[in-house]
Short mmCIF file of C-alpha atoms in Angstrom, two decimals:
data_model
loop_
_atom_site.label_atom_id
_atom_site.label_comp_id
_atom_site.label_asym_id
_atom_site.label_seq_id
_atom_site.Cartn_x
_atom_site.Cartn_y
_atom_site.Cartn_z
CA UNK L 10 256.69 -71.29 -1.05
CA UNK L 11 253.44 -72.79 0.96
CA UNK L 12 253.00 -76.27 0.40
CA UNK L 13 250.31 -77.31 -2.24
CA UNK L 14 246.96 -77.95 -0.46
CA UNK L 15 244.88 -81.15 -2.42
CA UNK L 16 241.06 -81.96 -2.19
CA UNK L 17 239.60 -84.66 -1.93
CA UNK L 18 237.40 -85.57 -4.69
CA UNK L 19 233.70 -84.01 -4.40
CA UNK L 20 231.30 -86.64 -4.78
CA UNK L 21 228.20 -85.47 -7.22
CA UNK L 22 224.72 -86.38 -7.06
CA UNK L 23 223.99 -88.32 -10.77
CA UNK L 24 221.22 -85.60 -11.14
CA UNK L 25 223.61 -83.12 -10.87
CA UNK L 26 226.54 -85.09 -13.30
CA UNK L 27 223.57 -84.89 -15.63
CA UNK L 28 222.33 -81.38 -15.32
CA UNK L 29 226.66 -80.68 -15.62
CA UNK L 30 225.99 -82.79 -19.04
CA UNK L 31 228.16 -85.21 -18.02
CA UNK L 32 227.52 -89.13 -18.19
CA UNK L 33 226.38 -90.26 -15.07
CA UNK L 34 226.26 -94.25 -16.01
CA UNK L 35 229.23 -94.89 -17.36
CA UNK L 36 228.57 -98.85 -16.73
CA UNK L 37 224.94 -98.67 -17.94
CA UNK L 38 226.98 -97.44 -21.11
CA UNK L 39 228.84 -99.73 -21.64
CA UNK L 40 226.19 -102.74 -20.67
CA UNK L 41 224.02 -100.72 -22.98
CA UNK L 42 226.76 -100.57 -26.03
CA UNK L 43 227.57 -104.45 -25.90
CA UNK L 44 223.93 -105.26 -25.44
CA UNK L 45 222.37 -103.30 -28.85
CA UNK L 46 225.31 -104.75 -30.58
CA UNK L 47 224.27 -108.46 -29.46
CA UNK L 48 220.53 -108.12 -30.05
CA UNK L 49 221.18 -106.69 -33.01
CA UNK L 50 223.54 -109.42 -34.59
CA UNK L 51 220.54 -111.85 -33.02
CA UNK L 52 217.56 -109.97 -34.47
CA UNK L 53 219.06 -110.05 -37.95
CA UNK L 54 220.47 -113.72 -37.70
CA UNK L 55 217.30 -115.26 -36.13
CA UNK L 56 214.65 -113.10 -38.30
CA UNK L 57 215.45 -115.21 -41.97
CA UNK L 58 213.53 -112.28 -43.60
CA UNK L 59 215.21 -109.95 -46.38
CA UNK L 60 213.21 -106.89 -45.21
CA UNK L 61 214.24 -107.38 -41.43
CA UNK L 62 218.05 -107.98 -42.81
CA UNK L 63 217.39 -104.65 -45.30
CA UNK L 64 216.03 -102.51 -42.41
CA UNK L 65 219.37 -103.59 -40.62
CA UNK L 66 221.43 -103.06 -43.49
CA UNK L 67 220.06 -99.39 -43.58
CA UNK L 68 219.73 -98.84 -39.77
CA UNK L 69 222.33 -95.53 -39.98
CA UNK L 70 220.03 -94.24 -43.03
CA UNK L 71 217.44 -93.86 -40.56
CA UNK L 72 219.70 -93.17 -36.97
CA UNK L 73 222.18 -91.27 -38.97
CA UNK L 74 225.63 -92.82 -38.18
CA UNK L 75 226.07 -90.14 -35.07
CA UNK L 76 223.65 -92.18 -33.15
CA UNK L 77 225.46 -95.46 -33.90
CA UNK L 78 228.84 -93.51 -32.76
CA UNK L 79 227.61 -92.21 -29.53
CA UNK L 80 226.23 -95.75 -28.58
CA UNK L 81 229.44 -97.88 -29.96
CA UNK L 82 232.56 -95.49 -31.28
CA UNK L 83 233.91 -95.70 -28.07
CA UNK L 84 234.24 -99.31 -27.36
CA UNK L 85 236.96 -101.29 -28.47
CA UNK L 86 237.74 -102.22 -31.80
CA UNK L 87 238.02 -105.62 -30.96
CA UNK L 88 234.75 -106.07 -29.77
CA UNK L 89 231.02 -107.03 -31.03
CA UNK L 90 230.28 -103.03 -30.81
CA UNK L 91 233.64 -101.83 -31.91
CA UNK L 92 233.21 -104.29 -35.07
CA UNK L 93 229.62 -103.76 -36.04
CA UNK L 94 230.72 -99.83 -35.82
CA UNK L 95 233.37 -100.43 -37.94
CA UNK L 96 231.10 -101.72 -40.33
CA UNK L 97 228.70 -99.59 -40.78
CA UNK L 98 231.51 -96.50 -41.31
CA UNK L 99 233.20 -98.55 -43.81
CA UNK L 100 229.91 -99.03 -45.67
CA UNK L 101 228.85 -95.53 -45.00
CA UNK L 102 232.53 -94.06 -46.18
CA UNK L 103 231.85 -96.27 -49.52
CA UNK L 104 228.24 -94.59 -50.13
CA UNK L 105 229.26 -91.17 -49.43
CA UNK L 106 232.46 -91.37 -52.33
CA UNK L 107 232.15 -94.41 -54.55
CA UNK L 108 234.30 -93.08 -57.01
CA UNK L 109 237.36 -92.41 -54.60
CA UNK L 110 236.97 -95.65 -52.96
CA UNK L 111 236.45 -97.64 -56.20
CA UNK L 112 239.52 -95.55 -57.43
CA UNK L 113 241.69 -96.80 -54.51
CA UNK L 114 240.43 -100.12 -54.31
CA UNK L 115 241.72 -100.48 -58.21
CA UNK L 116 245.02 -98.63 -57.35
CA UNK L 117 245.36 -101.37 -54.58
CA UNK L 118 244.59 -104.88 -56.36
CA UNK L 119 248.29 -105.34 -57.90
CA UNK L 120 249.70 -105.53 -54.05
CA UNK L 121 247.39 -107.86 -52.27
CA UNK L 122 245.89 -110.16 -54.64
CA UNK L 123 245.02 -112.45 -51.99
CA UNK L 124 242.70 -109.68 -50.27
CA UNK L 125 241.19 -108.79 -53.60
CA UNK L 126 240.01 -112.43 -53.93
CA UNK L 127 238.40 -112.47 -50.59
CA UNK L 128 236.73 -109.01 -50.55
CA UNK L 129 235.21 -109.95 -53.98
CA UNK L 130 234.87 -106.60 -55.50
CA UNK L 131 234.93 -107.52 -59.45
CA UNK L 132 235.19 -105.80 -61.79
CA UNK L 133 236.33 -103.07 -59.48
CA UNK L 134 234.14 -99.94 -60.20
CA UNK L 135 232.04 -97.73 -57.86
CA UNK L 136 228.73 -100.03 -58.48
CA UNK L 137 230.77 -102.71 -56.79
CA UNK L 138 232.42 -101.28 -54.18
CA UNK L 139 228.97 -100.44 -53.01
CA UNK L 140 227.34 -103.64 -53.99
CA UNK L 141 230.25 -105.49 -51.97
CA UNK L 142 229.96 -102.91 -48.23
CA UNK L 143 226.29 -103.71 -49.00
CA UNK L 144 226.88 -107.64 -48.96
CA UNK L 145 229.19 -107.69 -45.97
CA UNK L 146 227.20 -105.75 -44.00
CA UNK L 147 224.42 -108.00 -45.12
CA UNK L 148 225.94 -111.11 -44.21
CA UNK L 149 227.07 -110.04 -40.87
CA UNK L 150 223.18 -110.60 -40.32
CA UNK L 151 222.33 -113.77 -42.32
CA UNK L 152 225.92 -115.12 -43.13
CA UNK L 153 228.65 -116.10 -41.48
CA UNK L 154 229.68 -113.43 -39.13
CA UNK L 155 233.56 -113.59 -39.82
CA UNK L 156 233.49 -114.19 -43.08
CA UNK L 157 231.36 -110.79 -43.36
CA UNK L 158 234.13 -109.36 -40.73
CA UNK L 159 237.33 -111.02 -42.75
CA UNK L 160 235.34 -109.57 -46.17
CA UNK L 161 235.54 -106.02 -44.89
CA UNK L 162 239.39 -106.40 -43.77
CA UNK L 163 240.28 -107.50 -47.00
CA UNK L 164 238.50 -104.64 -48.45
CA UNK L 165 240.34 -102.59 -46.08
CA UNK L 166 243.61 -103.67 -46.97
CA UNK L 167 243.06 -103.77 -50.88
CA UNK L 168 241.88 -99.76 -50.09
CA UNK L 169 244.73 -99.24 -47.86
CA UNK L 170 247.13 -100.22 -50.48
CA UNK L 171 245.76 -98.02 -53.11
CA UNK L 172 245.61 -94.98 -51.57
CA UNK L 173 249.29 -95.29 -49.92
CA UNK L 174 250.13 -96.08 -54.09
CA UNK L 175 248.16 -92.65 -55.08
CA UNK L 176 249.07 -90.94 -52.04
CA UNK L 177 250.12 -87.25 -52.23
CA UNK L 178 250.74 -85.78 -48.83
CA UNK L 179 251.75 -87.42 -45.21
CA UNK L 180 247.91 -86.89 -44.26
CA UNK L 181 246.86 -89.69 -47.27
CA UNK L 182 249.50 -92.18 -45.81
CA UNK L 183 248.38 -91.76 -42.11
CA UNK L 184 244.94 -92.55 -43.56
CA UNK L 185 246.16 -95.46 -45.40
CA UNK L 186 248.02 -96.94 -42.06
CA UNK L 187 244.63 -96.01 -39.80
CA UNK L 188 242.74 -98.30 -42.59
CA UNK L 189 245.62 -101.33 -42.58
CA UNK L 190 244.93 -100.61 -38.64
CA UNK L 191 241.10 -101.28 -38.81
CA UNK L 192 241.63 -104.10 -41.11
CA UNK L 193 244.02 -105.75 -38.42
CA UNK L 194 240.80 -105.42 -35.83
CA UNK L 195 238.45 -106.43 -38.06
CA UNK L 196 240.78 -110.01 -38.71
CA UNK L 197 241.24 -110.30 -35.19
CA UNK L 198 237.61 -109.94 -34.45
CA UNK L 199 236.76 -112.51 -36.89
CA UNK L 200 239.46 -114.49 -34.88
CA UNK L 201 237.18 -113.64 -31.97
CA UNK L 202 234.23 -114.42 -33.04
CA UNK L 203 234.99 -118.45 -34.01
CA UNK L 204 236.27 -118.90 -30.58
CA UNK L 205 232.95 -117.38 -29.04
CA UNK L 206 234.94 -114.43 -27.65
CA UNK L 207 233.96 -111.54 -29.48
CA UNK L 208 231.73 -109.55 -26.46
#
């Protein structure tokens, strides 16, 4: 057997990393991630104007959330981007199926009572449920930012709850344990965030 001949690494011109369709600034990503998420939290807390606040509220309406996931889906949950992204799903998921969210949310109250009380979804019907992703994501802009980030765990954990109480299959539970997962980040950002850390 010959021995196993190894390259060395070709190095590629960025034009041609782009015309491959590969990313050719992988820091300028990043930079660019954790800078739209900081103007943005700035923008909305500085502007003291319902429409600006509204318009921010609605930003994926417009950008679709694809455009929100390409620019921060890949950094980490515990950070500004990873958090704000994590909002905007969780008030996106709640739009797109009130009724199944309201449905676990309900399912979910008799286990964390505590969580309940700080999400604030009452009485606990799909109108809520919306009206509540609506306010968090709202007061991430004009509010206190952890408070809007400890809101949205304790949603997350009163949803968690219910579906793992409804579940039917081994895919509903993973879901359940990937939502008591994002509620963990979104606590630990809020954690973040009061101790100026949250980048």
């Amino acid at each position: 057997m010959s021995p196993r001949r190894y390259h060395r690494p070709a190095f590629r011109d960025p034009a041609v990393l782009e015309e491959m369709g590969e990313g050719s600034d992988p820091i300028g990503e990043l930079h660019a991630a954790h800078e739209t998420a900081a103007v943005l939290v700035r923008a909305g807390r500085a502007a003291d104007d319902p429409a600006v606040t509204a318009r921010l509220v609605a930003i994926v309406d417009d950008v679709g959330l694809p455009t929100v996931a390409d620019l921060w889906a890949q950094r980490p949950a515990r950070s500004l981007p990873g958090a704000l992204y994590r909002l905007y799903v969780l008030r996106e998921w709640v739009r797109a199926d009130s009724d199944g969210a309201a449905r676990e949310y309900a399912a979910g109250v008799r286990f964390t009572e505590p969580n309940h009380a700080v999400a604030g979804v009452d009485p606990t019907g799909p109108d809520e449920v919306r009206r509540v992703a609506d306010e968090i994501l709202r007061g991430a802009f004009t509010g206190d930012f952890a408070i809007a980030l400890e809101r949205a765990a304790a949603l997350c954990h009163v949803v968690a709850a219910g579906r793992a109480d409804l579940a039917s299959g081994h895919d509903t539970v993973e879901r359940a344990a990937r939502l008591q997962d994002m509620a963990r980040d979104l606590r630990a950002c809020a954690h973040l965030w009061r101790a100026d850390d949250l980048a």
